[in-house]
Coordinates of C-alpha atoms and ligand atoms in Angstrom, one line a residue:
X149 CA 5.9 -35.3 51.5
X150 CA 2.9 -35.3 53.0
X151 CA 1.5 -31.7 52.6
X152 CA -1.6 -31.6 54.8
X153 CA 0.6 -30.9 57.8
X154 CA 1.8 -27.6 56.4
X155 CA -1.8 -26.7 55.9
X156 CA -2.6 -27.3 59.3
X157 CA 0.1 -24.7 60.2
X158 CA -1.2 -22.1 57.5
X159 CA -4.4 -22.8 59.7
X160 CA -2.9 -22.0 62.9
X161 CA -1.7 -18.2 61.5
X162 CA -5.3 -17.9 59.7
X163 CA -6.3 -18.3 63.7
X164 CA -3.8 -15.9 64.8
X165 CA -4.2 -13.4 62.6
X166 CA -7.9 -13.6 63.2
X167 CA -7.6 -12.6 66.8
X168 CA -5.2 -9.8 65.9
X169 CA -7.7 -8.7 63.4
X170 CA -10.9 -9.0 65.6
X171 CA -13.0 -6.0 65.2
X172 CA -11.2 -4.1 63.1
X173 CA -13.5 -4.7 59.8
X174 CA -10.8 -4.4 57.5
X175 CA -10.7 -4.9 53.8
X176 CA -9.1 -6.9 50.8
X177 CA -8.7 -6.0 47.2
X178 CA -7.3 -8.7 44.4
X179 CA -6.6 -8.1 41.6
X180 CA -6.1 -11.3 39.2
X181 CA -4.1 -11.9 35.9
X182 CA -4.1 -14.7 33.6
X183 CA -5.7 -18.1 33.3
X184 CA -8.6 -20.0 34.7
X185 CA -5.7 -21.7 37.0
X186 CA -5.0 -18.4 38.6
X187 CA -8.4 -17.4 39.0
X188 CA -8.9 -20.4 40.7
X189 CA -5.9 -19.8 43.1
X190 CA -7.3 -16.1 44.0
X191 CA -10.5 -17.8 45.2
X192 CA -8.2 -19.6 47.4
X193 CA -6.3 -16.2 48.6
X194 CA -10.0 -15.1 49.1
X195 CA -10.9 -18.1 51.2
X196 CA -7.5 -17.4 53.2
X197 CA -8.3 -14.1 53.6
X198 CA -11.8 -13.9 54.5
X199 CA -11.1 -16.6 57.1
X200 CA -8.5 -13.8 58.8
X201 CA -11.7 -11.7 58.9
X202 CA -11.2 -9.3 55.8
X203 CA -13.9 -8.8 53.9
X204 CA -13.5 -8.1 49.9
X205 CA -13.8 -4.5 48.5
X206 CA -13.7 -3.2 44.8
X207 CA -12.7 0.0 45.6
X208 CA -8.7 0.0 46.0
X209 CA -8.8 3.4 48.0
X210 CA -10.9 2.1 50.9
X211 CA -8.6 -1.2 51.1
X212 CA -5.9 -2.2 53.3
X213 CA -4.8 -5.0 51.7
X214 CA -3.8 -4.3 47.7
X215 CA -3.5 -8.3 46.5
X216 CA -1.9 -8.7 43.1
X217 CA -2.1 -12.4 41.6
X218 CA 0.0 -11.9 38.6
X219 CA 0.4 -13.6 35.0
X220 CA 3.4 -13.4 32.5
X221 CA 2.5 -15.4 29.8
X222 CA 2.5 -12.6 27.8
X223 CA 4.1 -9.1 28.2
X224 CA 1.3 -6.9 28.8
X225 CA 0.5 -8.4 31.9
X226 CA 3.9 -6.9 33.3
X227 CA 3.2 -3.2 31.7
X228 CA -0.5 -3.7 33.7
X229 CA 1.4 -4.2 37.0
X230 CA 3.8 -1.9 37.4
X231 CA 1.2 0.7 36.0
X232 CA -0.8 -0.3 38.8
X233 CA 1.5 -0.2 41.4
X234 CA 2.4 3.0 40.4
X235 CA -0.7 4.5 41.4
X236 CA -0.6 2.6 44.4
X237 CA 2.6 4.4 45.5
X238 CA 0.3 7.5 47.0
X239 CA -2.0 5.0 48.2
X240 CA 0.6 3.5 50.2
X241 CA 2.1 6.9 51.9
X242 CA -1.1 8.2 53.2
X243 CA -2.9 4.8 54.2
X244 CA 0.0 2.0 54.7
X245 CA -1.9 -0.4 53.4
X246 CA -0.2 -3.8 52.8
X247 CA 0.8 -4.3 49.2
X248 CA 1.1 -8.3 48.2
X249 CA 2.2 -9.7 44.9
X250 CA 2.1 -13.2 44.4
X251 CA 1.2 -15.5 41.0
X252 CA 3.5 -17.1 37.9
X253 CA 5.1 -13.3 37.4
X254 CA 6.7 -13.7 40.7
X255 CA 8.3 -16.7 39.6
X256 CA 10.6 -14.4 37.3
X257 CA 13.8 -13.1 38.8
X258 CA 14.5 -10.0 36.5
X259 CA 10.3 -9.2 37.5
X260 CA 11.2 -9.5 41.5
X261 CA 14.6 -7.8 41.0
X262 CA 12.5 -4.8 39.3
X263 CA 9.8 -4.7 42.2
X264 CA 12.1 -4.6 44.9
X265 CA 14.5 -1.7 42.5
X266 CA 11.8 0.4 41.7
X267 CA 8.8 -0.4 44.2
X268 CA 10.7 -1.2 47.6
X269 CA 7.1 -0.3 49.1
X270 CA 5.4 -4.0 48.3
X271 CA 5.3 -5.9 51.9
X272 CA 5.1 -9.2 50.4
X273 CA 6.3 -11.2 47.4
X274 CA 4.9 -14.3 46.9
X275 CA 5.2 -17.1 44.3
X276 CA 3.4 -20.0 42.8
X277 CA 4.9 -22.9 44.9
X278 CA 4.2 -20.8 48.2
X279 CA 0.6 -19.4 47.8
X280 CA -0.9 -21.8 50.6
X281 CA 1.7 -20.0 52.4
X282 CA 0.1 -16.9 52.2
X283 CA -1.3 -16.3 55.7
X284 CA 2.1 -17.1 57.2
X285 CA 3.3 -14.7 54.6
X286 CA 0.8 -11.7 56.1
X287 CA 1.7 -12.7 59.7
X288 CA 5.2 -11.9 59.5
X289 CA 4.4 -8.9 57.4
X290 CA 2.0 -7.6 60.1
X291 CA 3.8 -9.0 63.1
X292 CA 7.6 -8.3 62.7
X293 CA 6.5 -5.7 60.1
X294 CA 9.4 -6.1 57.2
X295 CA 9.4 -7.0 53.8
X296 CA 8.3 -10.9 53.0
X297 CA 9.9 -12.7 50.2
X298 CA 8.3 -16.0 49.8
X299 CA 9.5 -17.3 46.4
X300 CA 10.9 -21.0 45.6
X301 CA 11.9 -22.9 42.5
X302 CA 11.0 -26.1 42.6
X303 CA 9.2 -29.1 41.1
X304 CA 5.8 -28.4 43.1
X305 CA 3.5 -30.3 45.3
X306 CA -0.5 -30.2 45.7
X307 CA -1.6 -28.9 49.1
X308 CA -5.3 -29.8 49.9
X309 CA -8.0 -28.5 52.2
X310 CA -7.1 -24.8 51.5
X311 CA -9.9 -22.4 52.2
X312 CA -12.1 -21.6 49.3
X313 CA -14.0 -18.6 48.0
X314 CA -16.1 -18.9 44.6
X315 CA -16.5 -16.1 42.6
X316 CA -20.1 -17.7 41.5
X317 CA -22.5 -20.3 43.5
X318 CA -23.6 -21.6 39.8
X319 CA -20.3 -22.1 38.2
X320 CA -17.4 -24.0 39.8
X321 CA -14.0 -24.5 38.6
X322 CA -12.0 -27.4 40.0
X323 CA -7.8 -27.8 39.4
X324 CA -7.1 -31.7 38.6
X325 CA -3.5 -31.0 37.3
X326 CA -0.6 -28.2 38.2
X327 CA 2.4 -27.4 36.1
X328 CA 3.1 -28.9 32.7
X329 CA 5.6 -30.7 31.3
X330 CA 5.5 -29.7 28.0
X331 CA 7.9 -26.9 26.9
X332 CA 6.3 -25.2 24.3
X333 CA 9.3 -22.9 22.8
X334 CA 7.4 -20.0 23.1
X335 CA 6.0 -20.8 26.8
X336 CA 6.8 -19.5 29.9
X337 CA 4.6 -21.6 32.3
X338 CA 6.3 -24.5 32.4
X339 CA 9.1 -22.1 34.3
X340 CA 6.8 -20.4 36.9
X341 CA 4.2 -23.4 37.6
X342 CA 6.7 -26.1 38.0
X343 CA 6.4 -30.1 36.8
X344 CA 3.1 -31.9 36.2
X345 CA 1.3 -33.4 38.8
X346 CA -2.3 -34.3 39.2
X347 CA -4.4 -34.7 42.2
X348 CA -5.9 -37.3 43.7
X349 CA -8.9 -39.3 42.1
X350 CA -10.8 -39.2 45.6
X351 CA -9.8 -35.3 46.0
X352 CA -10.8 -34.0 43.0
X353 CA -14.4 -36.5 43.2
X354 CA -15.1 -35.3 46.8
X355 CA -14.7 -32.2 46.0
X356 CA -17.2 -32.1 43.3
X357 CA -19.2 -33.9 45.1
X358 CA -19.5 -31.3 47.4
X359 CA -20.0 -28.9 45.2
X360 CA -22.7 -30.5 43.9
X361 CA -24.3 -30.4 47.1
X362 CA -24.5 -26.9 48.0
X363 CA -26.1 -26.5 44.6
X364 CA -23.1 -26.1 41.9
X365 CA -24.2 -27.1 38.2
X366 CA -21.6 -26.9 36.3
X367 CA -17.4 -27.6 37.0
X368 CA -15.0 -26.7 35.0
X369 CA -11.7 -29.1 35.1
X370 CA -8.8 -27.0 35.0
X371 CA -4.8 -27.5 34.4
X372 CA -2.5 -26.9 31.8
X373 CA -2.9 -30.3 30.0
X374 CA -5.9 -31.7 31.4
X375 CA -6.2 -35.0 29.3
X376 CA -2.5 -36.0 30.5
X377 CA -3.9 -36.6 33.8
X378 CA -2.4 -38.9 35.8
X379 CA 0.6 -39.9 33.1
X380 CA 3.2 -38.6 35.0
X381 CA 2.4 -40.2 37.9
X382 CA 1.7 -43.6 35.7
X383 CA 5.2 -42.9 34.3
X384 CA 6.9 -42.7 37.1
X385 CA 5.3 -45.7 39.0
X386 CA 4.0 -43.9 42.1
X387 CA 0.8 -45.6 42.7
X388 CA -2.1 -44.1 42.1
X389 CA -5.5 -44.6 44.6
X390 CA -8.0 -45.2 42.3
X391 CA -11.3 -43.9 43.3
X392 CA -14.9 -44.4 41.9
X393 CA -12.8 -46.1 38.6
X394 CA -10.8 -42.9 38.0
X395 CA -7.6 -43.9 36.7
X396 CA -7.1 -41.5 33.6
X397 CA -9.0 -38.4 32.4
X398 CA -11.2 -40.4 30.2
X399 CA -12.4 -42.1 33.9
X400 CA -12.6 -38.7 35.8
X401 CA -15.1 -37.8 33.0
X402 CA -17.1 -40.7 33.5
X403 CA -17.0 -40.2 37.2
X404 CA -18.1 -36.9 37.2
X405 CA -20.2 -37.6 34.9
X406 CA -22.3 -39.5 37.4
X407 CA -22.4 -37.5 40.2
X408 CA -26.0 -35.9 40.8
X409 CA -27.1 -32.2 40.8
X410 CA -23.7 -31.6 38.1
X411 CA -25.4 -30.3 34.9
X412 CA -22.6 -29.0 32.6
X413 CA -18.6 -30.5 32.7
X414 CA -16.1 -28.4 30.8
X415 CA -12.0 -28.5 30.9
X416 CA -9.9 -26.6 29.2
X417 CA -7.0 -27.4 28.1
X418 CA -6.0 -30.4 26.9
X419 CA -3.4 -31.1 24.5
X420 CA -3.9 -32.1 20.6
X421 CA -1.2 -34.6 21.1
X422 CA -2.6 -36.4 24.5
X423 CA -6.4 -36.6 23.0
X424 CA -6.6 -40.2 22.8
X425 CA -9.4 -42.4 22.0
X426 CA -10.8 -43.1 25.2
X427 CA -11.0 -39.4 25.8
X428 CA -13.3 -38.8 22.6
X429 CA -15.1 -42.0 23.8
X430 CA -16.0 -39.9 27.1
X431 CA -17.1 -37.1 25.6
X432 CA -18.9 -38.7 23.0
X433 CA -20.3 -41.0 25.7
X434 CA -21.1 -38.5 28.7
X435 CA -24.2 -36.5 28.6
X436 CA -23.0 -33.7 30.7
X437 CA -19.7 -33.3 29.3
X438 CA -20.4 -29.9 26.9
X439 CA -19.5 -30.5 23.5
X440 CA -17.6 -27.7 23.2
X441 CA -14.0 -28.7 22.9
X442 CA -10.8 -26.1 23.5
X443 CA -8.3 -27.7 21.3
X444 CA -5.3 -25.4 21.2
X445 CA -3.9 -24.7 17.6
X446 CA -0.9 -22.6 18.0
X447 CA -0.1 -22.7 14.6
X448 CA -1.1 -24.2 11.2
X449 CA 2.1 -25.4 9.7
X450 CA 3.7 -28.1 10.8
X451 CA 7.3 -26.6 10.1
X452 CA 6.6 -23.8 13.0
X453 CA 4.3 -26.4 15.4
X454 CA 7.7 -28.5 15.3
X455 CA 9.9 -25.5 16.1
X456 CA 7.4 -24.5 18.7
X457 CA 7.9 -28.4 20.1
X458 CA 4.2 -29.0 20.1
X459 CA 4.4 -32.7 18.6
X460 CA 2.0 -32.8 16.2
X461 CA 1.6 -31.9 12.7
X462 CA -0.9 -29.8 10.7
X463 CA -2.3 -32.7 9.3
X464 CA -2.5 -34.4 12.3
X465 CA -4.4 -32.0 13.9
X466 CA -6.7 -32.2 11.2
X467 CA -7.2 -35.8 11.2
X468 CA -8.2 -35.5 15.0
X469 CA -10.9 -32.7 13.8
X470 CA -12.1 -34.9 11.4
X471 CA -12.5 -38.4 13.9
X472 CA -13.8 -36.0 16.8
X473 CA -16.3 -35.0 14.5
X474 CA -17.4 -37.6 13.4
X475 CA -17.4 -39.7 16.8
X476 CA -18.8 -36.8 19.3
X477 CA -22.2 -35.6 17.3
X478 CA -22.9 -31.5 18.3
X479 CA -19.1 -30.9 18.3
X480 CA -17.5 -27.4 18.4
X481 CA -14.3 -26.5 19.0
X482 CA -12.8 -23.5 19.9
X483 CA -9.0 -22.9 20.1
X484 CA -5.6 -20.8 21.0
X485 CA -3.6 -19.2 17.8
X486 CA -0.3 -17.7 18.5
X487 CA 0.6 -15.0 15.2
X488 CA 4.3 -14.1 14.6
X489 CA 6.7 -17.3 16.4
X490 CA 10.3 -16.6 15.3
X491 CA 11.1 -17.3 11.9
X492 CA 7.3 -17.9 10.9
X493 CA 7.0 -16.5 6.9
X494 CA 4.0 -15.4 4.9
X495 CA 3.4 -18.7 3.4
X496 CA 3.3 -20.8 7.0
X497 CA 1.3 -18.2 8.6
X498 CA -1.2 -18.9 5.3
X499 CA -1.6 -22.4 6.8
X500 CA -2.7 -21.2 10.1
X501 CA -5.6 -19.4 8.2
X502 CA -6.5 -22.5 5.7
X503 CA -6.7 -24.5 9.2
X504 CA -9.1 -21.9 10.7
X505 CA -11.3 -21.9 7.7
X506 CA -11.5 -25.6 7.4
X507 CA -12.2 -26.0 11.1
X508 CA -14.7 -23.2 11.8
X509 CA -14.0 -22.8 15.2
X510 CA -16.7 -21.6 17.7
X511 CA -14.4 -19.1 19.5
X512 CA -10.7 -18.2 18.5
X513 CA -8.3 -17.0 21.0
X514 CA -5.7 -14.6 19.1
X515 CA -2.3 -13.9 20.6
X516 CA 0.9 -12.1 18.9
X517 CA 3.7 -13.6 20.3
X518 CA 5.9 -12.2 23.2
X519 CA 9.1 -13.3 23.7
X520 CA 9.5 -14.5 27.5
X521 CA 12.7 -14.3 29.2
X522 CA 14.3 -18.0 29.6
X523 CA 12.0 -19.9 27.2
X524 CA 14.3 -21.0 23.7
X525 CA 11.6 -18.9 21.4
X526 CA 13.2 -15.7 22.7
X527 CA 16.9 -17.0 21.7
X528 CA 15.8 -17.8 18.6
X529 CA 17.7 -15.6 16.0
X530 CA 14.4 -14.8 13.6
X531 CA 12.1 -12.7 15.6
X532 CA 9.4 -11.2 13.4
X533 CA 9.0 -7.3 13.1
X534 CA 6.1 -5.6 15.2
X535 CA 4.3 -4.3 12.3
X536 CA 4.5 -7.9 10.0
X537 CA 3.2 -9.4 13.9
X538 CA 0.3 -7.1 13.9
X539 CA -0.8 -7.4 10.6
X540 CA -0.9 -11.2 10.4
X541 CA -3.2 -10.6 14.0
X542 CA -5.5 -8.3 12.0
X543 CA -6.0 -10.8 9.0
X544 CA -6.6 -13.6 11.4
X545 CA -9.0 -11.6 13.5
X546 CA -10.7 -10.2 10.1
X547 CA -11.1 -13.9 9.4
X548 CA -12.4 -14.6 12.6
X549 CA -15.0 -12.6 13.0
X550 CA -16.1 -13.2 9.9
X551 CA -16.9 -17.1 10.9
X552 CA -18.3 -16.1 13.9
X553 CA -21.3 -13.8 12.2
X554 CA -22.0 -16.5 9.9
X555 CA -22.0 -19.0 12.8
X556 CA -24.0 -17.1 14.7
X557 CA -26.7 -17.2 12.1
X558 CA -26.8 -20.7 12.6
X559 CA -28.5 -20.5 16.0
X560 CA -31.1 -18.2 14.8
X561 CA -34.4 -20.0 15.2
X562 CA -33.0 -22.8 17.1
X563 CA -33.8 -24.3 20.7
X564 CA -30.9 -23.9 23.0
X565 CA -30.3 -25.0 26.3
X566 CA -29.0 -22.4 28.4
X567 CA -27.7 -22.4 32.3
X568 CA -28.7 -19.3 33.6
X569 CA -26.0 -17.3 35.4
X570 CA -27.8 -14.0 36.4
X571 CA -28.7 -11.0 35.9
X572 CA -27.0 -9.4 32.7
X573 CA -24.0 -6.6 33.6
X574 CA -25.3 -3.8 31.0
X575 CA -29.3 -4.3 31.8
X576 CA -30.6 -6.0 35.2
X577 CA -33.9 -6.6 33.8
X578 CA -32.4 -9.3 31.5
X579 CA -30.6 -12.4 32.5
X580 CA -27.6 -13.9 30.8
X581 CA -26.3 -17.6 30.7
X582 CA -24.8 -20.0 28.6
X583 CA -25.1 -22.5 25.7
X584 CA -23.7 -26.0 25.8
X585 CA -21.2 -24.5 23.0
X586 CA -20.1 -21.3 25.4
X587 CA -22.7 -18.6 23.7
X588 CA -23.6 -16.1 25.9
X589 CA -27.7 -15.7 25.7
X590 CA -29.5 -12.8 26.8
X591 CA -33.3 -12.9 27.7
X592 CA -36.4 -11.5 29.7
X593 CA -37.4 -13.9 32.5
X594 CA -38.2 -14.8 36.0
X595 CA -34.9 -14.3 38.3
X596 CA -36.4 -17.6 39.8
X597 CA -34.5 -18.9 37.0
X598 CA -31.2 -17.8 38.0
X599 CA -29.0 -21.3 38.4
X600 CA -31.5 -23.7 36.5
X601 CA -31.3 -25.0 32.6
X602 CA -33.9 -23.2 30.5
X603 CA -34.7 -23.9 26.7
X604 CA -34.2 -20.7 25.0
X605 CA -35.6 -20.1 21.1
X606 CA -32.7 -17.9 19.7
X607 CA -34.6 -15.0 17.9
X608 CA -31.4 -12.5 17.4
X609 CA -28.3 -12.6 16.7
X610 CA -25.2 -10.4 17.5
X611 CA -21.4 -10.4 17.3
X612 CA -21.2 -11.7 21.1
X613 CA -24.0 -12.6 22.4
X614 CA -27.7 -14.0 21.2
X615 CA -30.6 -13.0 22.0
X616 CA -33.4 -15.8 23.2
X617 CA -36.9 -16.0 24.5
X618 CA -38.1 -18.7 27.1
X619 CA -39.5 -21.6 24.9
X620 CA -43.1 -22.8 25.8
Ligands
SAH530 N1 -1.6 -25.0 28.5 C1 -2.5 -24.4 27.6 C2 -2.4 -22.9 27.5 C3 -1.4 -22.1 28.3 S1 -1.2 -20.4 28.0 C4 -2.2 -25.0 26.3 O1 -1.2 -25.6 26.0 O2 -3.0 -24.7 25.4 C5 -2.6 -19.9 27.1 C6 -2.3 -19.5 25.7 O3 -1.4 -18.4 25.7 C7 -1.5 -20.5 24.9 O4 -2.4 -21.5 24.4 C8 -0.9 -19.7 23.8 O5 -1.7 -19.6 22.7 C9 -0.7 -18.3 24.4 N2 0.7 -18.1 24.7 C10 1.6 -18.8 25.5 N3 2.8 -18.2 25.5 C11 2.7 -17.2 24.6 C12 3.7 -16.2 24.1 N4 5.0 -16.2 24.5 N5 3.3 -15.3 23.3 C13 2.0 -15.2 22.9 N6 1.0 -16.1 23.3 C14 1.4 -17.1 24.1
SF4_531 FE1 2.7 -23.7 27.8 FE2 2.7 -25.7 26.1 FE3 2.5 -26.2 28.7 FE4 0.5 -25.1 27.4 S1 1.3 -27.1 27.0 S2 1.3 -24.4 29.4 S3 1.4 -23.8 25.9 S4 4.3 -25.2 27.6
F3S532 FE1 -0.5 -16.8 33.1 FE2 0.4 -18.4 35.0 FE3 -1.9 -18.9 33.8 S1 1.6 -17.4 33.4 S2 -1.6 -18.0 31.8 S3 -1.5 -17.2 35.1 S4 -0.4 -20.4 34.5

């Protein structure tokens, strides 16, 4: 199907709606849930919406439209939107200001049937398939003023050319992939995103390309299993335009890797199972890619990682450590750890710590499990109390945080090169950027430097961030 045609018509309502706006100087609010992906997605909402003519507000109370882009990977993220819309519900009576919900959360039947139950004031419903749909969506909420309910299940499809707007002009991120085909037991995505599929070559290059140009230095690849890029498509025998060499993910690295005025590449995630040796070849071989890898754990034993259908064993993801390590020099690695999966006992949850302490990952991202709706984890018979959940979480993050202060010691009194992202949020006379490993780095210095690499001589350190001084 060729796709950029129904962007031309999402063009043809931003132009309509534009006119109906004109003059008016109205306002949008978003707020976003969830991963990079999503992020990525509101800055497409944004770019939608700014092209209408709204202009972006932080303050809900002087907005008049209320944009929700939702998550439900996890169950918080569902106790966090209904919370809000419950304050919205004055909001909406005195104002009438259009409430819109789109994102992976939409994607969930029970989650619409609720909002439509217990909210009937949201104007518009959308879900992940449809979100390039969204200023057709608005239209018809504005024109023939009734409730919009834009949600489809299907496989999924890559629309190009959407309007864009970044959240930073330093920092760029850049989806290659959408969906996943993976079916983690515990994982809901694979439900509300739809089947893999990855993006063109020359989309994805042109695009950072471009991005280069107006003065980005660093991109950040983005999809749920980056380093499968492109096998779907290989598997299936639809051909594939190669562009600049880029046939695989180890070839988009390389690609990228050459285009000028791109300082930093990063990509989360890949998958343990996919990171073959080209890929390590890549990093390894490309100066730009950080050497900070996200390699996501989930669990240490090999009994759970098979009932959680993540294809590899403990020992093979130790083996992987071990070559990256030894192949890509400056390695760190930082990761994903799920606590509490049905059934998991004392003595398999100890494997998920002896794999953290042998590791020693940079950066540990700590989840207690949540059964999703529709996913096998949540039929399976042995869930794990509450209270054994949470105190598994508390000796992981005990353990954590104890690698990280004696990793952070490690820096102290080294040179670090840092890309400087601005001025830092708790004092504006210091800036704040990042290491090639992710630190954040506070310091005194020009605000000329805002967007270059500076070398930085750590001279503090502290449980989040270092401290640095510009190194003459
Ligand atoms: N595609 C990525 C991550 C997707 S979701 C990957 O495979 O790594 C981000 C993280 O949320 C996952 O890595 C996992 O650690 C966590 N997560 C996913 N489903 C979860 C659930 N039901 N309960 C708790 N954590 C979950
Ligand atoms: Fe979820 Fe697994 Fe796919 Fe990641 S790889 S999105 S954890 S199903
Ligand atoms: Fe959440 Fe959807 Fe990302 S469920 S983690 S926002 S893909």
């Amino acid at each position: 199907m060729d796709t950029r045609n129904e962007v031309k018509v999402q063009e043809e309502y931003i132009a309509k709606l534009r006119k109906l706006n004109e003059g008016k100087n109205l306002k949008y609010n978003i707020l976003t849930m969830g991963c990079q992906l999503n992020e990525n997605d509101s800055e497409k909402l944004c770019g939608m919406l700014e092209e209408i003519g709204y202009s972006k507000t932080d303050n809900v109370k002087e907005t008049d439209i209320a944009l929700f882009n939702t998550c439900c990977v996890r169950e918080n993220a569902e106790d966090k939107l209904f919370g809000k819309l419950g304050e919205l519900k004055r909001l909406k009576e005195e104002k009438g200001l259009i409430i819109a919900i789109g994102g992976c959360m939409m994607q969930e039947k029970h989650i619409t049937d609720k909002i439509k139950e217990s909210y009937p004031f949201v104007d518009i419903i959308f879900g992940t398939h449809t979100l390039y749909k969204f200023p057709e969506d608005l239209y018809r909420a504005i024109e023939e003023k009734r409730k919009i309910e834009d949600v489809i299940d299907v496989d999924g499809e890559i629309y190009e050319g959407l309007p864009i707007k970044r959240d930073s002009k330093i920092k760029a991120s850049v989806t290659i992939m959408n969906g996943c085909n993976n079916f983690c037991t515990y994982c809901i995505v694979p439900y509300v995103r739809g089947r893999e599929r990855s993006r063109s070559p020359k989309d994805i290059i042109e695009e950072v390309k471009s991005l280069a140009k107006e003065g980005y230095k660093e991109i950040t690849l983005l999809g749920q299993n980056v380093n499968s890029y492109l096998r779907v498509e290989k598997e299936k025998n639809i051909p594939i335009e190669e562009y600049e060499g880029v046939n695989s993910f180890a070839t988009l690295l390389r690609a990228i890797n050459k285009i000028d005025g791109i300082e930093r590449i990063r990509f989360v995630s890949p998958h343990p199972k996919d990171f073959t040796d080209d890929v390590i070849d890549a990093i390894a071989g490309c100066k730009k890619v950080c050497k900070l890898i996200h390699l996501p754990l989930q669990s240490g034993n090999t009994k759970v990682l098979k009932e959680m259908n993540r294809k590899y064993s403990k020992e093979q993801y130790l083996n992987l450590v071990d070559k990256m390590k030894k192949k890509i020099p400056n390695l760190t690695l930082s990761t994903d750890i799920i606590v509490g999966f049905p059934g998991e006992t004392d003595e398999e949850f100890e494997d998920t710590l002896d794999v953290v302490r042998k590791v020693k990952f940079e950066q540990v991202y700590m989840f207690i499990y949540s059964r999703r709706v529709g996913t096998p984890g949540d039929k399976m018979p042995n869930q794990i109390l509450e209270e054994i959940k949470h105190k598994r979480f508390d000796r992981l993050k005990e353990l954590v945080e104890s690698q990280i202060e004696e990793n952070n010691q490690k820096y102290v009194e080294t040179v670090q090169k840092v890309l400087v992202e601005g001025e830092s949020k708790n004092n504006p006379n210091m800036l704040t950027g990042r290491t090639d490993s992710n630190k954040v780095v506070i310091f005194e210095g020009d605000k000329k430097l805002i967007g270059e690499m500076v070398s930085l001589k750590i001279v503090s350190e502290h449980m989040w961030y270092l401290k640095g001084e510009v190194n003459e």
